[in-house]
Amino acid sequence: MNIGIIGSGNIGSGLGKIWVQKGHKVIFSFSRNQEKLKTLAAIGENSSSGSPTEAVQQSEVILLSVRWGNLKEALDTAGPLQGKIVIDCTNPLKPGLSELAIGHATSAAEEIAKMAPGAKVVKAFNSVFSDIYHSESSLFGSRMPTMFYCGDDNGAKKTVARLIRETGFEPIDAGPLKSSRYLEPLAMLMIQLGYGQGVGTNIALNLIRR
């Protein structure tokens, strides 16, 4: 499939590289570092770079991977997202990663859905550090980490679940987009563990069943 990435930082570039390796056509965009975009565009025959508008126009799936403070600018430059599957991996963090800027009564994903009418927003890829996306394998020994996702469009969720599997995670459907109110605080917990408690960033979640 054609995937446009808006926000080509550590997470966007990591996921984009994996998807290029899986045979998808990926267009990287929205980076302050134009040299980085050129480097990403050269990683394979299925990769390219362009403006956020070009990324949207040329793709059916959009990965939104920007800082909370840059969200409005990113959406403004992207243009209309109606009919697009928008994977939201943002977290509404305050400066310094100290706490969430919003939560409980709404979520970043729900606010994005309001700002991008007609888009099929799916929350995913927000609770893992970028180190995992840049590693050779997502496996922890023989264990596949869990990736929770949620959204209101079943077709869009099936597409995102496929991309999650290709990234090396077990996709777990967490329900409607409203569940982002739980997934974003979960990401905050991971940040607290990784940085605040000194556990490090080579960590991931694993849902165990019996």
Tab-separated table of N, CA and C in Angstrom, residues 84-156:
chain	number	residue	atom	x	y	z
A	84	LYS	N	-9.055	9.245	4.325
A	84	LYS	CA	-7.756	8.635	4.573
A	84	LYS	C	-7.761	7.877	5.903
A	85	ILE	N	-6.995	6.783	5.944
A	85	ILE	CA	-6.725	6.121	7.225
A	85	ILE	C	-5.577	6.876	7.878
A	86	VAL	N	-5.821	7.456	9.033
A	86	VAL	CA	-4.801	8.233	9.742
A	86	VAL	C	-4.398	7.476	11.001
A	87	ILE	N	-3.168	6.984	11.013
A	87	ILE	CA	-2.639	6.319	12.200
A	87	ILE	C	-2.022	7.383	13.092
A	88	ASP	N	-2.590	7.537	14.272
A	88	ASP	CA	-2.123	8.559	15.216
A	88	ASP	C	-1.231	7.900	16.265
A	89	CYS	N	0.050	8.227	16.242
A	89	CYS	CA	0.943	7.709	17.281
A	89	CYS	C	1.452	8.820	18.186
A	90	THR	N	0.749	9.954	18.189
A	90	THR	CA	1.157	11.076	19.020
A	90	THR	C	0.744	10.865	20.471
A	91	ASN	N	1.422	11.564	21.358
A	91	ASN	CA	1.041	11.621	22.766
A	91	ASN	C	1.029	13.086	23.184
A	92	PRO	N	-0.044	13.546	23.852
A	92	PRO	CA	-0.164	14.963	24.198
A	92	PRO	C	0.673	15.328	25.421
A	93	LEU	N	1.988	15.338	25.230
A	93	LEU	CA	2.917	15.548	26.337
A	93	LEU	C	3.225	17.024	26.550
A	94	LYS	N	3.340	17.413	27.804
A	94	LYS	CA	3.806	18.752	28.125
A	94	LYS	C	5.319	18.813	27.924
A	95	PRO	N	5.888	20.026	27.776
A	95	PRO	CA	7.340	20.142	27.624
A	95	PRO	C	8.068	19.454	28.772
A	96	GLY	N	9.148	18.787	28.459
A	96	GLY	CA	9.889	18.075	29.478
A	96	GLY	C	9.356	16.686	29.762
A	97	LEU	N	8.332	16.270	29.016
A	97	LEU	CA	7.727	14.940	29.177
A	97	LEU	C	7.222	14.716	30.597
A	98	SER	N	6.809	15.807	31.258
A	98	SER	CA	6.457	15.714	32.680
A	98	SER	C	5.091	15.097	32.926
A	99	GLU	N	4.140	15.371	32.031
A	99	GLU	CA	2.784	14.846	32.195
A	99	GLU	C	1.997	15.096	30.913
A	100	LEU	N	0.785	14.542	30.859
A	100	LEU	CA	-0.074	14.746	29.699
A	100	LEU	C	-0.743	16.114	29.760
A	101	ALA	N	-0.875	16.737	28.593
A	101	ALA	CA	-1.523	18.048	28.526
A	101	ALA	C	-3.043	17.916	28.568
A	102	ILE	N	-3.572	16.804	28.066
A	102	ILE	CA	-5.009	16.550	28.107
A	102	ILE	C	-5.237	15.081	28.452
A	103	GLY	N	-6.436	14.771	28.873
A	103	GLY	CA	-6.752	13.379	29.161
A	103	GLY	C	-8.042	13.237	29.938
A	104	HIS	N	-8.478	11.995	30.105
A	104	HIS	CA	-9.677	11.618	30.859
A	104	HIS	C	-10.972	11.975	30.128
A	105	ALA	N	-11.147	13.256	29.787
A	105	ALA	CA	-12.383	13.666	29.119
A	105	ALA	C	-12.235	13.689	27.600
A	106	THR	N	-11.011	13.610	27.119
A	106	THR	CA	-10.729	13.564	25.682
A	106	THR	C	-9.341	12.970	25.504
A	107	SER	N	-8.848	12.963	24.279
A	107	SER	CA	-7.523	12.407	23.990
A	107	SER	C	-6.966	13.089	22.751
A	108	ALA	N	-5.669	12.909	22.513
A	108	ALA	CA	-5.066	13.466	21.297
A	108	ALA	C	-5.765	12.921	20.060
A	109	ALA	N	-6.035	11.614	20.062
A	109	ALA	CA	-6.661	10.991	18.892
A	109	ALA	C	-8.040	11.573	18.612
A	110	GLU	N	-8.816	11.799	19.662
A	110	GLU	CA	-10.159	12.361	19.483
A	110	GLU	C	-10.084	13.807	19.001
A	111	GLU	N	-9.103	14.545	19.478
A	111	GLU	CA	-8.940	15.924	19.020
A	111	GLU	C	-8.505	15.954	17.562
A	112	ILE	N	-7.658	15.016	17.160
A	112	ILE	CA	-7.237	14.928	15.759
A	112	ILE	C	-8.426	14.609	14.867
A	113	ALA	N	-9.294	13.708	15.331
A	113	ALA	CA	-10.492	13.368	14.562
A	113	ALA	C	-11.379	14.590	14.348
A	114	LYS	N	-11.435	15.475	15.347
A	114	LYS	CA	-12.212	16.706	15.201
A	114	LYS	C	-11.553	17.665	14.211
A	115	MET	N	-10.221	17.715	14.228
A	115	MET	CA	-9.475	18.637	13.379
A	115	MET	C	-9.371	18.145	11.937
A	116	ALA	N	-9.603	16.848	11.739
A	116	ALA	CA	-9.494	16.257	10.391
A	116	ALA	C	-10.791	15.541	10.059
A	117	PRO	N	-11.859	16.292	9.806
A	117	PRO	CA	-13.157	15.670	9.551
A	117	PRO	C	-13.122	14.710	8.366
A	118	GLY	N	-13.750	13.551	8.555
A	118	GLY	CA	-13.797	12.564	7.488
A	118	GLY	C	-12.638	11.589	7.483
A	119	ALA	N	-11.614	11.848	8.289
A	119	ALA	CA	-10.482	10.928	8.377
A	119	ALA	C	-10.855	9.731	9.242
A	120	LYS	N	-10.300	8.574	8.913
A	120	LYS	CA	-10.524	7.353	9.692
A	120	LYS	C	-9.349	7.199	10.648
A	121	VAL	N	-9.469	7.775	11.825
A	121	VAL	CA	-8.363	7.852	12.774
A	121	VAL	C	-8.258	6.561	13.587
A	122	VAL	N	-7.064	6.021	13.651
A	122	VAL	CA	-6.777	4.831	14.455
A	122	VAL	C	-5.566	5.137	15.335
A	123	LYS	N	-5.726	4.950	16.629
A	123	LYS	CA	-4.610	5.151	17.558
A	123	LYS	C	-3.748	3.899	17.587
A	124	ALA	N	-2.437	4.058	17.409
A	124	ALA	CA	-1.516	2.915	17.451
A	124	ALA	C	-0.081	3.429	17.498
A	125	PHE	N	0.833	2.557	17.884
A	125	PHE	CA	2.270	2.837	17.876
A	125	PHE	C	2.685	3.957	18.828
A	126	ASN	N	1.855	4.265	19.818
A	126	ASN	CA	2.176	5.383	20.704
A	126	ASN	C	2.811	4.961	22.020
A	127	SER	N	2.836	3.653	22.314
A	127	SER	CA	3.278	3.213	23.648
A	127	SER	C	4.624	2.488	23.625
A	128	VAL	N	5.381	2.660	22.544
A	128	VAL	CA	6.685	2.006	22.413
A	128	VAL	C	7.735	3.059	22.087
A	129	PHE	N	8.907	2.941	22.690
A	129	PHE	CA	9.999	3.856	22.391
A	129	PHE	C	10.537	3.593	20.986
A	130	SER	N	11.065	4.631	20.376
A	130	SER	CA	11.537	4.524	18.996
A	130	SER	C	12.698	3.545	18.850
A	131	ASP	N	13.437	3.303	19.931
A	131	ASP	CA	14.552	2.353	19.862
A	131	ASP	C	14.097	0.999	19.332
A	132	ILE	N	12.898	0.584	19.712
A	132	ILE	CA	12.385	-0.723	19.297
A	132	ILE	C	12.167	-0.741	17.788
A	133	TYR	N	11.647	0.350	17.239
A	133	TYR	CA	11.383	0.415	15.803
A	133	TYR	C	12.669	0.424	14.975
A	134	HIS	N	13.766	0.836	15.595
A	134	HIS	CA	15.041	0.895	14.884
A	134	HIS	C	15.926	-0.324	15.145
A	135	SER	N	15.456	-1.249	15.962
A	135	SER	CA	16.251	-2.442	16.267
A	135	SER	C	16.061	-3.497	15.182
A	136	GLU	N	16.919	-4.494	15.161
A	136	GLU	CA	16.853	-5.531	14.132
A	136	GLU	C	15.592	-6.378	14.273
A	137	SER	N	15.101	-6.538	15.495
A	137	SER	CA	13.907	-7.342	15.733
A	137	SER	C	13.113	-6.760	16.886
A	138	SER	N	11.792	-6.883	16.801
A	138	SER	CA	10.929	-6.427	17.890
A	138	SER	C	10.774	-7.480	18.978
A	139	LEU	N	11.244	-8.691	18.710
A	139	LEU	CA	11.081	-9.778	19.675
A	139	LEU	C	11.932	-9.553	20.925
A	140	PHE	N	11.388	-9.987	22.062
A	140	PHE	CA	12.132	-10.006	23.317
A	140	PHE	C	12.346	-11.478	23.652
A	141	GLY	N	13.487	-12.010	23.211
A	141	GLY	CA	13.674	-13.445	23.265
A	141	GLY	C	12.731	-14.076	22.251
A	142	SER	N	11.810	-14.915	22.743
A	142	SER	CA	10.806	-15.520	21.857
A	142	SER	C	9.453	-14.839	21.985
A	143	ARG	N	9.382	-13.784	22.785
A	143	ARG	CA	8.100	-13.131	23.062
A	143	ARG	C	7.877	-11.949	22.134
A	144	MET	N	6.699	-11.933	21.534
A	144	MET	CA	6.302	-10.823	20.676
A	144	MET	C	5.588	-9.775	21.515
A	145	PRO	N	6.058	-8.527	21.498
A	145	PRO	CA	5.392	-7.499	22.293
A	145	PRO	C	4.005	-7.167	21.753
A	146	THR	N	3.191	-6.601	22.617
A	146	THR	CA	1.808	-6.234	22.296
A	146	THR	C	1.738	-4.798	21.801
A	147	MET	N	0.898	-4.574	20.793
A	147	MET	CA	0.588	-3.212	20.365
A	147	MET	C	-0.916	-3.028	20.419
A	148	PHE	N	-1.377	-2.176	21.323
A	148	PHE	CA	-2.793	-1.862	21.407
A	148	PHE	C	-3.146	-0.821	20.351
A	149	TYR	N	-4.336	-0.949	19.796
A	149	TYR	CA	-4.824	0.036	18.838
A	149	TYR	C	-6.326	0.204	19.033
A	150	CYS	N	-6.856	1.334	18.603
A	150	CYS	CA	-8.298	1.571	18.739
A	150	CYS	C	-8.764	2.551	17.668
A	151	GLY	N	-10.054	2.491	17.361
A	151	GLY	CA	-10.622	3.375	16.353
A	151	GLY	C	-12.086	3.050	16.138
A	152	ASP	N	-12.753	3.871	15.378
A	152	ASP	CA	-14.194	3.708	15.158
A	152	ASP	C	-14.542	3.094	13.809
A	153	ASP	N	-13.563	2.914	12.924
A	153	ASP	CA	-13.807	2.352	11.600
A	153	ASP	C	-13.179	0.962	11.534
A	154	ASN	N	-13.989	-0.081	11.393
A	154	ASN	CA	-13.483	-1.448	11.424
A	154	ASN	C	-12.545	-1.759	10.267
A	155	GLY	N	-12.847	-1.242	9.096
A	155	GLY	CA	-11.977	-1.473	7.952
A	155	GLY	C	-10.603	-0.863	8.156
A	156	ALA	N	-10.585	0.357	8.671
A	156	ALA	CA	-9.314	1.027	8.939
A	156	ALA	C	-8.519	0.269	9.989
